[in-house]
Amino acid sequence: IEVQATQFSFDAVFDPGTQEEIFQDCRDIIQSVFDGYNATIFAYGQTGAGKTHTLVGRKEEPGLAPQMIHEIYSIIDRESERFDHQVTASMLELYRNDLVDLLDDTVKKVNIRTDFEGSVQIENAIELDCRNAAELSDILDRGLTFRKTAATAMNSESSRSHLILTVTIVSVNRETGQDLCGKIQLIDLAGSERLKKSLATGERQKEAIDINKSLTALGDVIESLTQGHKAVPYRNHKLTQVLQDSLGNTAKTLMFVNCSPARTNAEETLASLRYATRAKRVPGPSTPRGAADGTPRGSGSSATPRHGGGGNWTPRGSSSTSAAGLRGCTPTRAA
């Protein structure tokens, strides 16, 4: 990609690509979750660039999340004779600096803690069992209904919060009893534009300031991971606390960068691409949680990863948007 004579290199660029292409190109990370890895997929960029369309889409053009849901249960059906699976899901939004459970209509304080194994636990948040694709799709729809949006100079329905869909998959090998737990988090980040660009005032201005603080904290964590620092500042913000076990270490990180093709948005596009370049340098995983010897899930003696199909990696913008896709790490692909 070249913007204002500055060149950027990513794993994939889509101009804008189709929803099917997007999903096929990152399909194998879903199998990684069954293999015991944690994974995070971000959609990053300015308001109106197509982040929510990339992750959610619409009925006639389903985005990554609906296609991911279908793939999860396709894998479960395909492996039902060898494995028992449990799928649970939660859906949160981070509004200002408050975590809100989008599946709970009562007002509860949602807290974040880390257990002795380093796994993030969200207290007072509802996590629902999902026996089939319809139940998981219903959770996605319910959460989207209650997400906070507002009008700004850049978008009549600008997302004013970070949306976090977490799907946890526990797999148990019926023959060996070996179990693995992995989770995937889809993060629809709030718009990254500057205050002067959004023309936000009053409450919208306060929201924008908090959004930029959280994105700065995420950038600091990414920078610390790329530099190999021993102390990573996860605790500097709730956004990075929630993602502590899904960024760095054994986790897989992917990011969609949605860019506007408008010349008037060139500065915002440059800022997004620079941010994405930092994320691309996050080191990749080695061994999934629950498989200390490096053996992927399958029978205890098998050393062959069970990948449910290849595929590539992809993001998507709306018809007026181009999107750059990058991988913070490249998932291992099936031979």
Short mmCIF file of C-alpha atoms in Angstrom, two decimals, residues 54-288:
data_model
loop_
_atom_site.label_atom_id
_atom_site.label_comp_id
_atom_site.label_asym_id
_atom_site.label_seq_id
_atom_site.Cartn_x
_atom_site.Cartn_y
_atom_site.Cartn_z
CA THR A 54 -16.05 -6.52 8.20
CA LEU A 55 -16.85 -8.34 11.43
CA VAL A 56 -20.66 -8.46 11.32
CA GLY A 57 -21.82 -7.57 7.82
CA ARG A 58 -25.49 -7.77 7.00
CA LYS A 59 -27.96 -10.53 6.21
CA GLU A 60 -27.18 -10.70 2.50
CA GLU A 61 -23.44 -10.25 3.10
CA PRO A 62 -22.56 -11.91 6.43
CA GLY A 63 -19.29 -10.76 7.95
CA LEU A 64 -16.58 -12.66 9.76
CA ALA A 65 -18.56 -13.35 12.95
CA PRO A 66 -21.57 -15.10 11.33
CA GLN A 67 -19.27 -17.12 9.08
CA MET A 68 -17.07 -18.00 12.06
CA ILE A 69 -20.11 -19.28 13.93
CA HIS A 70 -21.06 -21.54 11.03
CA GLU A 71 -17.49 -22.84 10.79
CA ILE A 72 -17.30 -23.64 14.53
CA TYR A 73 -20.30 -25.93 14.38
CA SER A 74 -19.20 -27.46 11.08
CA ILE A 75 -15.97 -28.54 12.77
CA ILE A 76 -17.91 -29.85 15.78
CA ASP A 77 -20.21 -31.91 13.53
CA ARG A 78 -17.26 -33.25 11.55
CA GLU A 79 -15.42 -34.36 14.69
CA SER A 80 -18.38 -35.48 16.79
CA GLU A 81 -17.33 -39.16 16.77
CA ARG A 82 -13.90 -38.41 18.28
CA PHE A 83 -14.45 -35.33 20.44
CA ASP A 84 -16.96 -33.86 22.84
CA HIS A 85 -17.19 -30.09 22.69
CA GLN A 86 -18.61 -27.35 24.85
CA VAL A 87 -19.04 -23.84 23.41
CA THR A 88 -19.76 -20.83 25.60
CA ALA A 89 -19.96 -17.16 24.70
CA SER A 90 -20.12 -13.72 26.27
CA MET A 91 -20.46 -10.27 24.79
CA LEU A 92 -19.14 -7.11 26.39
CA GLU A 93 -18.64 -3.51 25.43
CA LEU A 94 -16.06 -1.19 26.90
CA TYR A 95 -17.76 2.18 27.10
CA ARG A 96 -15.53 4.98 28.36
CA ASN A 97 -13.66 2.99 31.01
CA ASP A 98 -16.55 0.78 32.07
CA LEU A 99 -17.14 -2.82 31.04
CA VAL A 100 -20.80 -3.48 30.25
CA ASP A 101 -22.35 -6.92 29.85
CA LEU A 102 -24.52 -6.70 26.73
CA LEU A 103 -26.33 -9.93 27.63
CA ASP A 104 -27.49 -8.74 31.05
CA ASP A 105 -30.26 -6.16 31.44
CA THR A 106 -29.44 -5.61 35.11
CA VAL A 107 -26.84 -3.11 36.24
CA LYS A 108 -23.91 -5.08 37.62
CA LYS A 109 -20.33 -4.04 38.07
CA VAL A 110 -18.24 -6.20 35.75
CA ASN A 111 -14.76 -6.91 37.10
CA ILE A 112 -11.62 -8.35 35.56
CA ARG A 113 -9.26 -10.71 37.34
CA THR A 114 -6.48 -13.07 36.31
CA ASP A 115 -6.27 -16.56 37.82
CA PHE A 116 -3.08 -18.34 38.86
CA GLU A 117 -2.65 -19.81 35.38
CA GLY A 118 -2.80 -16.37 33.78
CA SER A 119 -6.29 -16.81 32.34
CA VAL A 120 -8.53 -13.75 32.34
CA GLN A 121 -11.79 -14.13 34.26
CA ILE A 122 -14.68 -11.68 33.86
CA GLU A 123 -16.70 -11.55 37.08
CA ASN A 124 -20.44 -10.83 37.03
CA ALA A 125 -20.63 -11.26 33.26
CA ILE A 126 -23.00 -13.78 31.73
CA GLU A 127 -21.38 -16.63 29.80
CA LEU A 128 -23.94 -18.75 27.99
CA ASP A 129 -23.74 -22.31 26.70
CA CYS A 130 -24.29 -22.46 22.95
CA ARG A 131 -25.46 -25.86 21.77
CA ASN A 132 -25.79 -24.88 18.15
CA ALA A 133 -25.10 -22.10 15.66
CA ALA A 134 -28.53 -20.54 16.17
CA GLU A 135 -27.92 -20.00 19.89
CA LEU A 136 -24.51 -18.40 19.30
CA SER A 137 -25.95 -16.21 16.54
CA ASP A 138 -28.67 -15.07 18.91
CA ILE A 139 -26.03 -13.93 21.41
CA LEU A 140 -24.32 -11.88 18.70
CA ASP A 141 -27.61 -10.28 17.66
CA ARG A 142 -28.61 -9.48 21.26
CA GLY A 143 -25.29 -7.85 21.98
CA LEU A 144 -25.32 -5.72 18.85
CA THR A 145 -28.77 -4.43 19.72
CA PHE A 146 -27.55 -2.81 22.93
CA ARG A 147 -24.21 -1.44 21.74
CA LYS A 148 -23.78 2.31 22.15
CA THR A 149 -23.72 4.36 18.95
CA ALA A 150 -24.06 8.09 18.27
CA ALA A 151 -23.80 10.56 15.40
CA THR A 152 -20.52 12.36 14.70
CA ALA A 153 -19.29 14.46 11.78
CA MET A 154 -17.86 11.26 10.24
CA ASN A 155 -20.66 8.75 10.76
CA SER A 156 -24.34 8.99 11.64
CA GLU A 157 -24.07 5.75 13.64
CA SER A 158 -20.56 5.89 15.04
CA SER A 159 -19.67 3.13 17.50
CA ARG A 160 -18.79 4.81 20.80
CA SER A 161 -17.49 1.68 22.49
CA HIS A 162 -15.25 -1.31 21.88
CA LEU A 163 -17.25 -4.47 21.23
CA ILE A 164 -15.85 -7.76 22.53
CA LEU A 165 -17.35 -11.10 21.52
CA THR A 166 -15.66 -14.01 23.30
CA VAL A 167 -16.25 -17.62 22.25
CA THR A 168 -14.64 -20.35 24.37
CA ILE A 169 -14.32 -23.92 23.08
CA VAL A 170 -13.48 -26.89 25.30
CA SER A 171 -12.65 -30.10 23.44
CA VAL A 172 -12.32 -33.52 25.05
CA ASN A 173 -10.82 -36.49 23.23
CA ARG A 174 -13.15 -39.41 23.91
CA GLU A 175 -10.37 -41.99 23.59
CA THR A 176 -7.61 -40.39 25.68
CA GLY A 177 -9.60 -38.01 27.88
CA GLN A 178 -7.23 -35.19 26.89
CA ASP A 179 -8.96 -31.83 26.95
CA LEU A 180 -7.97 -28.50 25.46
CA CYS A 181 -9.46 -25.09 25.95
CA GLY A 182 -9.11 -22.22 23.52
CA LYS A 183 -10.98 -19.01 22.95
CA ILE A 184 -11.38 -16.50 20.18
CA GLN A 185 -12.19 -12.85 20.74
CA LEU A 186 -13.57 -10.64 18.01
CA ILE A 187 -12.90 -6.98 18.83
CA ASP A 188 -14.71 -4.25 16.95
CA LEU A 189 -12.71 -1.25 18.09
CA ALA A 190 -14.30 2.19 18.29
CA GLY A 191 -13.21 4.75 15.70
CA SER A 192 -9.59 5.88 15.90
CA GLU A 193 -9.96 9.34 14.36
CA ARG A 194 -8.67 12.52 15.98
CA LEU A 195 -10.98 14.89 17.83
CA LYS A 196 -10.62 17.65 15.27
CA LYS A 197 -11.70 15.26 12.55
CA SER A 198 -14.82 13.98 14.28
CA LEU A 199 -15.83 17.49 15.48
CA ALA A 200 -17.05 15.86 18.67
CA THR A 201 -18.22 18.10 21.49
CA GLY A 202 -19.67 17.62 24.96
CA GLU A 203 -20.36 13.99 25.81
CA ARG A 204 -19.14 12.81 22.37
CA GLN A 205 -15.85 14.60 23.02
CA LYS A 206 -15.40 12.83 26.36
CA GLU A 207 -16.13 9.51 24.66
CA ALA A 208 -13.56 10.25 21.95
CA ILE A 209 -10.90 11.09 24.53
CA ASP A 210 -11.52 7.80 26.35
CA ILE A 211 -11.49 5.86 23.07
CA ASN A 212 -8.12 7.32 22.14
CA LYS A 213 -6.73 6.59 25.62
CA SER A 214 -7.69 2.94 25.28
CA LEU A 215 -6.22 2.67 21.77
CA THR A 216 -3.01 4.26 23.05
CA ALA A 217 -2.88 1.66 25.85
CA LEU A 218 -3.37 -1.11 23.29
CA GLY A 219 -0.59 0.40 21.19
CA ASP A 220 1.71 0.46 24.23
CA VAL A 221 1.07 -3.25 24.85
CA ILE A 222 1.73 -4.04 21.19
CA GLU A 223 4.95 -2.03 21.30
CA SER A 224 6.08 -3.78 24.49
CA LEU A 225 5.40 -7.20 22.96
CA THR A 226 7.30 -6.39 19.78
CA GLN A 227 10.27 -5.13 21.80
CA GLY A 228 10.30 -8.28 23.94
CA HIS A 229 9.91 -6.43 27.24
CA LYS A 230 9.47 -8.64 30.29
CA ALA A 231 6.93 -6.26 31.84
CA VAL A 232 4.00 -5.70 29.48
CA PRO A 233 1.62 -2.89 30.57
CA TYR A 234 -1.62 -4.89 30.31
CA ARG A 235 -2.98 -3.30 33.49
CA ASN A 236 -2.84 0.27 32.15
CA HIS A 237 -6.36 0.00 30.75
CA LYS A 238 -9.36 -2.31 30.98
CA LEU A 239 -9.20 -3.01 27.24
CA THR A 240 -5.75 -4.54 27.56
CA GLN A 241 -6.63 -6.27 30.85
CA VAL A 242 -9.46 -8.11 29.10
CA LEU A 243 -7.06 -9.18 26.35
CA GLN A 244 -4.16 -10.14 28.60
CA ASP A 245 -4.30 -13.88 27.80
CA SER A 246 -5.10 -13.26 24.13
CA LEU A 247 -2.23 -10.97 23.16
CA GLY A 248 1.34 -12.21 23.11
CA ASN A 249 2.70 -15.38 24.74
CA THR A 250 0.95 -18.36 23.11
CA ALA A 251 -1.92 -16.34 21.64
CA LYS A 252 -2.50 -15.58 17.96
CA THR A 253 -3.19 -12.00 16.97
CA LEU A 254 -4.79 -10.83 13.75
CA MET A 255 -5.87 -7.34 12.75
CA PHE A 256 -8.06 -5.93 10.01
CA VAL A 257 -7.20 -2.34 9.20
CA ASN A 258 -10.07 -0.59 7.49
CA CYS A 259 -9.05 2.46 5.48
CA SER A 260 -11.13 5.12 3.78
CA PRO A 261 -10.19 5.80 0.14
CA ALA A 262 -11.18 9.48 0.44
CA ARG A 263 -8.33 11.97 0.06
CA THR A 264 -9.80 14.01 2.90
CA ASN A 265 -9.11 11.05 5.20
CA ALA A 266 -5.49 10.53 4.13
CA GLU A 267 -4.06 11.54 7.51
CA GLU A 268 -6.36 9.15 9.33
CA THR A 269 -5.43 6.39 6.89
CA LEU A 270 -1.72 7.00 7.47
CA ALA A 271 -2.22 6.84 11.23
CA SER A 272 -4.15 3.57 10.93
CA LEU A 273 -1.52 1.96 8.72
CA ARG A 274 1.28 2.99 11.06
CA TYR A 275 -0.62 1.52 14.00
CA ALA A 276 -1.15 -1.67 12.01
CA THR A 277 2.54 -1.91 11.18
CA ARG A 278 3.30 -2.05 14.90
CA ALA A 279 0.71 -4.77 15.45
CA LYS A 280 2.20 -6.84 12.65
CA ARG A 281 5.43 -7.22 14.62
CA VAL A 282 3.82 -8.96 17.60
CA PRO A 283 5.71 -12.28 17.97
CA GLY A 284 3.88 -15.49 17.19
CA PRO A 285 2.95 -18.36 19.54
CA SER A 286 4.80 -21.58 20.13
CA THR A 287 2.80 -24.03 22.24
CA PRO A 288 -0.94 -23.88 22.94
#
